[in-house]
Amino acid sequence: MLAWLIDPDGESVLMLVRVVLGVVIFAHGAQKLLGWFGGPGLGATLRTFRDQLRIPAALTCLAIAAEFFGGLGLIVGLFTRVAALGVAVTIAVALLTVHLKNGFFMNWFGEKQGHGIEYHLLVIALAVLLMVKGAGAFSIDAALSRDAAVVSNIESALGMGHER
């Protein structure tokens, strides 16, 4: 028990960051894709991105996939670095195209036209941490990396085997 609390490698901290970020990002993706949590759903999201933001449907679908499937990937720790990259890119685009003009702070009291970039900066920083350090404890990535034979078989199946 004490070893887990001390955790000199930070593996449980990475797990906490990964899961919390995954839940938050998944919820945003579910709003856009499925209309869950009071969201608009896919049709309305596609129309809004096209009509108001001038973002093509293909790029909108990529952003939704990065949030929905990237969020799920982060929650379970599967392809964490790829999922975190997708999240970081999606959020960076939102920051630059929509939120930067609204300043730094979120619109907590409805006094501004939109939200600032503070949330986006935090998401990007957490995603970069996961891209650099990996999934941490209790992840599918960690389980796969412990079994070199499984990783080797996946690499071979993808045609990534090492030449000898």
mmCIF file of C-alpha atoms in Angstrom:
data_model
loop_
_atom_site.group_PDB
_atom_site.id
_atom_site.type_symbol
_atom_site.label_atom_id
_atom_site.label_comp_id
_atom_site.label_asym_id
_atom_site.label_seq_id
_atom_site.Cartn_x
_atom_site.Cartn_y
_atom_site.Cartn_z
ATOM 1 C CA MET A 1 0.000 0.000 0.000
ATOM 2 C CA LEU A 2 2.749 2.460 0.907
ATOM 3 C CA ALA A 3 4.648 1.776 -2.321
ATOM 4 C CA TRP A 4 1.540 2.716 -4.314
ATOM 5 C CA LEU A 5 1.217 5.988 -2.395
ATOM 6 C CA ILE A 6 4.854 6.903 -2.964
ATOM 7 C CA ASP A 7 4.879 5.816 -6.644
ATOM 8 C CA PRO A 8 8.356 7.082 -7.581
ATOM 9 C CA ASP A 9 7.731 6.554 -11.298
ATOM 10 C CA GLY A 10 4.536 8.611 -11.383
ATOM 11 C CA GLU A 11 2.629 5.808 -13.100
ATOM 12 C CA SER A 12 -0.534 6.326 -11.053
ATOM 13 C CA VAL A 13 -0.405 10.087 -11.683
ATOM 14 C CA LEU A 14 -0.235 9.441 -15.426
ATOM 15 C CA MET A 15 -3.199 7.097 -15.061
ATOM 16 C CA LEU A 16 -5.175 9.803 -13.251
ATOM 17 C CA VAL A 17 -4.350 12.404 -15.921
ATOM 18 C CA ARG A 18 -5.167 9.942 -18.706
ATOM 19 C CA VAL A 19 -8.523 8.837 -17.307
ATOM 20 C CA VAL A 20 -9.750 12.302 -16.282
ATOM 21 C CA LEU A 21 -8.729 13.838 -19.603
ATOM 22 C CA GLY A 22 -10.288 10.886 -21.422
ATOM 23 C CA VAL A 23 -13.620 11.270 -19.621
ATOM 24 C CA VAL A 24 -13.784 15.015 -20.298
ATOM 25 C CA ILE A 25 -12.832 14.681 -23.971
ATOM 26 C CA PHE A 26 -15.089 11.643 -24.515
ATOM 27 C CA ALA A 27 -18.048 13.591 -23.114
ATOM 28 C CA HIS A 28 -17.413 16.420 -25.587
ATOM 29 C CA GLY A 29 -17.173 13.916 -28.444
ATOM 30 C CA ALA A 30 -20.371 12.173 -27.315
ATOM 31 C CA GLN A 31 -22.177 15.529 -27.348
ATOM 32 C CA LYS A 32 -21.131 16.114 -30.940
ATOM 33 C CA LEU A 33 -21.547 12.553 -32.238
ATOM 34 C CA LEU A 34 -24.508 11.152 -30.309
ATOM 35 C CA GLY A 35 -26.248 14.161 -28.781
ATOM 36 C CA TRP A 36 -25.505 12.868 -25.288
ATOM 37 C CA PHE A 37 -25.111 15.176 -22.284
ATOM 38 C CA GLY A 38 -27.224 17.899 -23.894
ATOM 39 C CA GLY A 39 -25.151 18.004 -27.083
ATOM 40 C CA PRO A 40 -26.406 18.724 -30.579
ATOM 41 C CA GLY A 41 -25.626 15.373 -32.215
ATOM 42 C CA LEU A 42 -23.851 14.665 -35.481
ATOM 43 C CA GLY A 43 -26.163 16.432 -37.954
ATOM 44 C CA ALA A 44 -26.331 19.686 -36.048
ATOM 45 C CA THR A 45 -22.590 19.595 -35.338
ATOM 46 C CA LEU A 46 -21.799 19.104 -39.026
ATOM 47 C CA ARG A 47 -24.095 22.009 -39.964
ATOM 48 C CA THR A 48 -22.645 24.319 -37.299
ATOM 49 C CA PHE A 49 -19.043 23.575 -38.238
ATOM 50 C CA ARG A 50 -19.861 24.049 -41.936
ATOM 51 C CA ASP A 51 -22.087 27.136 -41.720
ATOM 52 C CA GLN A 52 -20.568 29.077 -38.831
ATOM 53 C CA LEU A 53 -16.958 27.922 -38.736
ATOM 54 C CA ARG A 54 -16.464 27.065 -42.437
ATOM 55 C CA ILE A 55 -14.927 23.702 -41.517
ATOM 56 C CA PRO A 56 -15.507 20.926 -44.079
ATOM 57 C CA ALA A 57 -17.475 17.838 -43.061
ATOM 58 C CA ALA A 58 -14.437 15.543 -43.374
ATOM 59 C CA LEU A 59 -12.408 17.633 -40.924
ATOM 60 C CA THR A 60 -15.394 17.922 -38.596
ATOM 61 C CA CYS A 61 -15.704 14.124 -38.583
ATOM 62 C CA LEU A 62 -11.984 13.805 -37.794
ATOM 63 C CA ALA A 63 -12.359 16.222 -34.878
ATOM 64 C CA ILE A 64 -15.383 14.335 -33.543
ATOM 65 C CA ALA A 65 -13.541 11.012 -33.899
ATOM 66 C CA ALA A 66 -10.501 12.432 -32.106
ATOM 67 C CA GLU A 67 -12.702 13.481 -29.194
ATOM 68 C CA PHE A 68 -14.999 10.448 -29.023
ATOM 69 C CA PHE A 69 -12.599 7.606 -29.855
ATOM 70 C CA GLY A 70 -9.538 9.433 -28.534
ATOM 71 C CA GLY A 71 -11.371 9.955 -25.254
ATOM 72 C CA LEU A 72 -12.216 6.248 -25.088
ATOM 73 C CA GLY A 73 -8.601 5.378 -25.929
ATOM 74 C CA LEU A 74 -7.373 7.579 -23.110
ATOM 75 C CA ILE A 75 -9.839 6.116 -20.615
ATOM 76 C CA VAL A 76 -8.656 2.554 -21.221
ATOM 77 C CA GLY A 77 -5.083 3.490 -22.116
ATOM 78 C CA LEU A 78 -5.079 2.111 -25.660
ATOM 79 C CA PHE A 79 -2.752 3.846 -28.145
ATOM 80 C CA THR A 80 -2.506 6.631 -25.592
ATOM 81 C CA ARG A 81 0.117 8.667 -27.416
ATOM 82 C CA VAL A 82 -1.898 8.634 -30.665
ATOM 83 C CA ALA A 83 -5.134 9.480 -28.837
ATOM 84 C CA ALA A 84 -3.428 12.326 -26.975
ATOM 85 C CA LEU A 85 -2.016 13.689 -30.243
ATOM 86 C CA GLY A 86 -5.476 13.687 -31.819
ATOM 87 C CA VAL A 87 -6.909 15.470 -28.796
ATOM 88 C CA ALA A 88 -4.095 18.050 -28.740
ATOM 89 C CA VAL A 89 -4.477 18.858 -32.444
ATOM 90 C CA THR A 90 -8.274 19.111 -32.218
ATOM 91 C CA ILE A 91 -8.148 21.374 -29.186
ATOM 92 C CA ALA A 92 -5.364 23.517 -30.686
ATOM 93 C CA VAL A 93 -7.493 24.077 -33.790
ATOM 94 C CA ALA A 94 -10.480 25.038 -31.610
ATOM 95 C CA LEU A 95 -8.255 27.402 -29.626
ATOM 96 C CA LEU A 96 -6.924 29.127 -32.751
ATOM 97 C CA THR A 97 -10.095 29.240 -34.843
ATOM 98 C CA VAL A 98 -12.797 29.911 -32.265
ATOM 99 C CA HIS A 99 -11.603 30.820 -28.782
ATOM 100 C CA LEU A 100 -8.444 32.926 -29.119
ATOM 101 C CA LYS A 101 -10.435 36.051 -29.981
ATOM 102 C CA ASN A 102 -12.264 35.739 -26.640
ATOM 103 C CA GLY A 103 -9.162 36.220 -24.507
ATOM 104 C CA PHE A 104 -7.743 34.041 -21.789
ATOM 105 C CA PHE A 105 -10.560 33.351 -19.327
ATOM 106 C CA MET A 106 -13.610 31.136 -19.677
ATOM 107 C CA ASN A 107 -16.947 32.948 -19.802
ATOM 108 C CA TRP A 108 -18.062 31.881 -16.330
ATOM 109 C CA PHE A 109 -20.744 34.546 -15.924
ATOM 110 C CA GLY A 110 -22.024 34.957 -19.499
ATOM 111 C CA GLU A 111 -20.600 38.456 -19.795
ATOM 112 C CA LYS A 112 -18.669 37.791 -23.032
ATOM 113 C CA GLN A 113 -19.567 36.512 -26.486
ATOM 114 C CA GLY A 114 -17.649 33.233 -26.027
ATOM 115 C CA HIS A 115 -15.096 31.343 -23.972
ATOM 116 C CA GLY A 116 -11.395 32.126 -23.759
ATOM 117 C CA ILE A 117 -8.486 29.715 -24.026
ATOM 118 C CA GLU A 118 -7.643 28.669 -20.458
ATOM 119 C CA TYR A 119 -9.420 25.293 -20.734
ATOM 120 C CA HIS A 120 -7.775 24.605 -24.075
ATOM 121 C CA LEU A 121 -4.293 25.318 -22.740
ATOM 122 C CA LEU A 122 -4.830 22.862 -19.887
ATOM 123 C CA VAL A 123 -6.092 20.136 -22.224
ATOM 124 C CA ILE A 124 -3.146 20.625 -24.591
ATOM 125 C CA ALA A 125 -0.653 20.520 -21.697
ATOM 126 C CA LEU A 126 -2.159 17.299 -20.327
ATOM 127 C CA ALA A 127 -2.226 15.733 -23.797
ATOM 128 C CA VAL A 128 1.442 16.641 -24.359
ATOM 129 C CA LEU A 129 2.316 15.050 -21.006
ATOM 130 C CA LEU A 130 0.644 11.812 -22.123
ATOM 131 C CA MET A 131 2.325 11.931 -25.536
ATOM 132 C CA VAL A 132 5.733 12.223 -23.868
ATOM 133 C CA LYS A 133 5.323 9.932 -20.842
ATOM 134 C CA GLY A 134 2.728 7.417 -22.042
ATOM 135 C CA ALA A 135 -0.335 5.865 -20.468
ATOM 136 C CA GLY A 136 0.882 5.048 -16.986
ATOM 137 C CA ALA A 137 -0.518 2.326 -14.765
ATOM 138 C CA PHE A 138 -3.579 0.170 -15.436
ATOM 139 C CA SER A 139 -3.586 0.709 -19.192
ATOM 140 C CA ILE A 140 -3.894 -1.592 -22.157
ATOM 141 C CA ASP A 141 -0.683 -0.020 -23.490
ATOM 142 C CA ALA A 142 1.200 -1.085 -20.349
ATOM 143 C CA ALA A 143 -0.218 -4.608 -20.538
ATOM 144 C CA LEU A 144 0.784 -4.923 -24.185
ATOM 145 C CA SER A 145 4.268 -3.536 -23.602
ATOM 146 C CA ARG A 146 4.880 -6.096 -20.835
ATOM 147 C CA ASP A 147 4.355 -8.895 -23.302
ATOM 148 C CA ALA A 148 7.018 -8.484 -25.980
ATOM 149 C CA ALA A 149 5.649 -11.427 -27.934
ATOM 150 C CA VAL A 150 2.263 -9.731 -28.329
ATOM 151 C CA VAL A 151 3.895 -6.487 -29.461
ATOM 152 C CA SER A 152 6.114 -8.399 -31.884
ATOM 153 C CA ASN A 153 3.077 -10.197 -33.335
ATOM 154 C CA ILE A 154 1.201 -6.912 -33.786
ATOM 155 C CA GLU A 155 4.226 -5.374 -35.504
ATOM 156 C CA SER A 156 4.502 -8.382 -37.811
ATOM 157 C CA ALA A 157 0.803 -8.242 -38.655
ATOM 158 C CA LEU A 158 1.140 -4.545 -39.522
ATOM 159 C CA GLY A 159 4.238 -5.226 -41.628
ATOM 160 C CA MET A 160 6.468 -3.411 -39.174
ATOM 161 C CA GLY A 161 8.697 -6.405 -38.365
ATOM 162 C CA HIS A 162 12.419 -5.881 -38.065
ATOM 163 C CA GLU A 163 14.573 -6.945 -40.990
ATOM 164 C CA ARG A 164 17.259 -9.444 -40.050
#
